[in-house]
Amino acid sequence: MSRRQARHVVLQALFQLDFNSVEDMNKLLEDVLAARDEHEKISPKLSTDDLEYVQDMVHGTVANREEIDQLIGAKSKEWRLERMPAIDRNILRMAVYEMKYSKEHLTPNIVINEAVELAKKFSTDDSGRFVNGILGSIVRDN
């Protein structure tokens, strides 16, 4: 599984967590992966590195969500976090976590590009520009 596909899994898990109270995040991840496998019928198995990446991203984003949300909220003056499309909100959370907290050190341009591609694929026509603008602003100011 590629990192792009792993990010799809992370986004699905964060989206579910946004709307549901979940006590066991590892069980949620198992359910997301099982649903993905069933939907796609042929799905490459997660490598150990990719599984660790998915777990780190989900657990880390949730653990740092309050600070991440404050950072996003400060840059999206026109849109309160709760009014944003849920996909956009979770793409932004994931990207901010990846840029600011993740063990892997990717350049911000890579993280932003991946976030924009997710927004284009899973959200509205304007979401790519919106996500790019918020993340670009965060990078410039930090």
PDB file of N, CA, C and O in Angstrom, residues 2 10 21 30-32 44 51 54 56 66 74 80 86-87 90 102 112 115 119 131 133 135:
ATOM      1  N   SER A   2       0.570   2.202  -0.772  1.00  0.00           N
ATOM      2  CA  SER A   2       1.353   3.433  -0.826  1.00  0.00           C
ATOM      3  C   SER A   2       0.936   4.364   0.307  1.00  0.00           C
ATOM      4  O   SER A   2      -0.108   4.186   0.931  1.00  0.00           O
ATOM      5  N   VAL A  10      -6.415   6.850   6.826  1.00  0.00           N
ATOM      6  CA  VAL A  10      -6.384   7.810   7.932  1.00  0.00           C
ATOM      7  C   VAL A  10      -7.580   8.758   7.831  1.00  0.00           C
ATOM      8  O   VAL A  10      -8.271   9.012   8.823  1.00  0.00           O
ATOM      9  N   SER A  21     -18.393   8.666  18.781  1.00  0.00           N
ATOM     10  CA  SER A  21     -17.537   8.460  19.944  1.00  0.00           C
ATOM     11  C   SER A  21     -16.996   7.034  19.859  1.00  0.00           C
ATOM     12  O   SER A  21     -17.763   6.073  19.763  1.00  0.00           O
ATOM     13  N   GLU A  30      -9.290  -1.265  12.353  1.00  0.00           N
ATOM     14  CA  GLU A  30      -9.553  -2.586  11.779  1.00  0.00           C
ATOM     15  C   GLU A  30     -10.829  -2.563  10.942  1.00  0.00           C
ATOM     16  O   GLU A  30     -10.869  -3.128   9.848  1.00  0.00           O
ATOM     17  N   ASP A  31     -11.870  -1.910  11.467  1.00  0.00           N
ATOM     18  CA  ASP A  31     -13.144  -1.829  10.743  1.00  0.00           C
ATOM     19  C   ASP A  31     -12.996  -1.041   9.446  1.00  0.00           C
ATOM     20  O   ASP A  31     -13.555  -1.416   8.414  1.00  0.00           O
ATOM     21  N   VAL A  32     -12.259   0.068   9.487  1.00  0.00           N
ATOM     22  CA  VAL A  32     -12.040   0.883   8.288  1.00  0.00           C
ATOM     23  C   VAL A  32     -11.296   0.069   7.236  1.00  0.00           C
ATOM     24  O   VAL A  32     -11.659   0.067   6.062  1.00  0.00           O
ATOM     25  N   PRO A  44      -4.211  -4.154  -1.578  1.00  0.00           N
ATOM     26  CA  PRO A  44      -2.914  -4.567  -1.059  1.00  0.00           C
ATOM     27  C   PRO A  44      -2.920  -4.492   0.465  1.00  0.00           C
ATOM     28  O   PRO A  44      -3.533  -3.616   1.051  1.00  0.00           O
ATOM     29  N   LEU A  51       1.152   0.357   8.364  1.00  0.00           N
ATOM     30  CA  LEU A  51       0.254   0.196   9.500  1.00  0.00           C
ATOM     31  C   LEU A  51       0.682   1.113  10.653  1.00  0.00           C
ATOM     32  O   LEU A  51      -0.151   1.770  11.269  1.00  0.00           O
ATOM     33  N   VAL A  54      -0.310   4.682   9.700  1.00  0.00           N
ATOM     34  CA  VAL A  54      -1.743   4.927   9.871  1.00  0.00           C
ATOM     35  C   VAL A  54      -2.074   5.091  11.353  1.00  0.00           C
ATOM     36  O   VAL A  54      -2.764   6.032  11.756  1.00  0.00           O
ATOM     37  N   ASP A  56      -0.080   5.917  13.856  1.00  0.00           N
ATOM     38  CA  ASP A  56       0.523   7.143  14.368  1.00  0.00           C
ATOM     39  C   ASP A  56      -0.288   8.359  13.948  1.00  0.00           C
ATOM     40  O   ASP A  56      -0.561   9.251  14.757  1.00  0.00           O
ATOM     41  N   GLU A  66      -7.078  19.391  19.714  1.00  0.00           N
ATOM     42  CA  GLU A  66      -7.446  20.712  20.231  1.00  0.00           C
ATOM     43  C   GLU A  66      -6.481  21.788  19.724  1.00  0.00           C
ATOM     44  O   GLU A  66      -6.906  22.829  19.218  1.00  0.00           O
ATOM     45  N   ALA A  74      -7.543  29.668  13.537  1.00  0.00           N
ATOM     46  CA  ALA A  74      -6.899  30.982  13.451  1.00  0.00           C
ATOM     47  C   ALA A  74      -6.646  31.391  12.003  1.00  0.00           C
ATOM     48  O   ALA A  74      -6.603  32.583  11.694  1.00  0.00           O
ATOM     49  N   ARG A  80     -15.738  28.968  10.414  1.00  0.00           N
ATOM     50  CA  ARG A  80     -15.521  28.284  11.693  1.00  0.00           C
ATOM     51  C   ARG A  80     -15.341  26.801  11.397  1.00  0.00           C
ATOM     52  O   ARG A  80     -15.915  26.266  10.442  1.00  0.00           O
ATOM     53  N   ALA A  86     -16.918  18.341   6.558  1.00  0.00           N
ATOM     54  CA  ALA A  86     -16.200  17.412   7.437  1.00  0.00           C
ATOM     55  C   ALA A  86     -14.955  16.828   6.771  1.00  0.00           C
ATOM     56  O   ALA A  86     -13.925  16.638   7.430  1.00  0.00           O
ATOM     57  N   ILE A  87     -15.028  16.562   5.491  1.00  0.00           N
ATOM     58  CA  ILE A  87     -13.855  16.029   4.786  1.00  0.00           C
ATOM     59  C   ILE A  87     -12.725  17.053   4.820  1.00  0.00           C
ATOM     60  O   ILE A  87     -11.585  16.712   5.154  1.00  0.00           O
ATOM     61  N   ASN A  90     -11.114  17.359   8.281  1.00  0.00           N
ATOM     62  CA  ASN A  90     -10.253  16.233   8.656  1.00  0.00           C
ATOM     63  C   ASN A  90      -9.011  16.127   7.792  1.00  0.00           C
ATOM     64  O   ASN A  90      -7.966  15.690   8.265  1.00  0.00           O
ATOM     65  N   SER A 102       4.305  14.794  13.336  1.00  0.00           N
ATOM     66  CA  SER A 102       4.654  13.454  12.880  1.00  0.00           C
ATOM     67  C   SER A 102       6.132  13.139  13.065  1.00  0.00           C
ATOM     68  O   SER A 102       6.987  14.020  12.962  1.00  0.00           O
ATOM     69  N   ILE A 112       1.208  19.360   1.794  1.00  0.00           N
ATOM     70  CA  ILE A 112       0.150  20.198   1.221  1.00  0.00           C
ATOM     71  C   ILE A 112      -0.359  19.597  -0.082  1.00  0.00           C
ATOM     72  O   ILE A 112      -1.571  19.523  -0.314  1.00  0.00           O
ATOM     73  N   ALA A 115      -2.580  16.692   0.672  1.00  0.00           N
ATOM     74  CA  ALA A 115      -3.852  17.154   1.239  1.00  0.00           C
ATOM     75  C   ALA A 115      -4.756  17.722   0.141  1.00  0.00           C
ATOM     76  O   ALA A 115      -5.960  17.457   0.115  1.00  0.00           O
ATOM     77  N   ALA A 119      -8.455  16.441  -1.064  1.00  0.00           N
ATOM     78  CA  ALA A 119      -9.605  17.357  -1.131  1.00  0.00           C
ATOM     79  C   ALA A 119     -10.242  17.322  -2.514  1.00  0.00           C
ATOM     80  O   ALA A 119     -11.473  17.311  -2.634  1.00  0.00           O
ATOM     81  N   VAL A 131      -8.099  24.149   1.054  1.00  0.00           N
ATOM     82  CA  VAL A 131      -7.103  23.406   1.832  1.00  0.00           C
ATOM     83  C   VAL A 131      -5.712  23.969   1.564  1.00  0.00           C
ATOM     84  O   VAL A 131      -4.930  24.190   2.496  1.00  0.00           O
ATOM     85  N   GLY A 133      -4.910  26.994   0.647  1.00  0.00           N
ATOM     86  CA  GLY A 133      -4.793  28.319   1.258  1.00  0.00           C
ATOM     87  C   GLY A 133      -4.565  28.256   2.755  1.00  0.00           C
ATOM     88  O   GLY A 133      -3.685  28.953   3.290  1.00  0.00           O
ATOM     89  N   LEU A 135      -3.412  25.661   4.597  1.00  0.00           N
ATOM     90  CA  LEU A 135      -2.121  25.033   4.918  1.00  0.00           C
ATOM     91  C   LEU A 135      -0.956  25.936   4.520  1.00  0.00           C
ATOM     92  O   LEU A 135       0.044  26.036   5.255  1.00  0.00           O
TER      93      LEU A 135
END
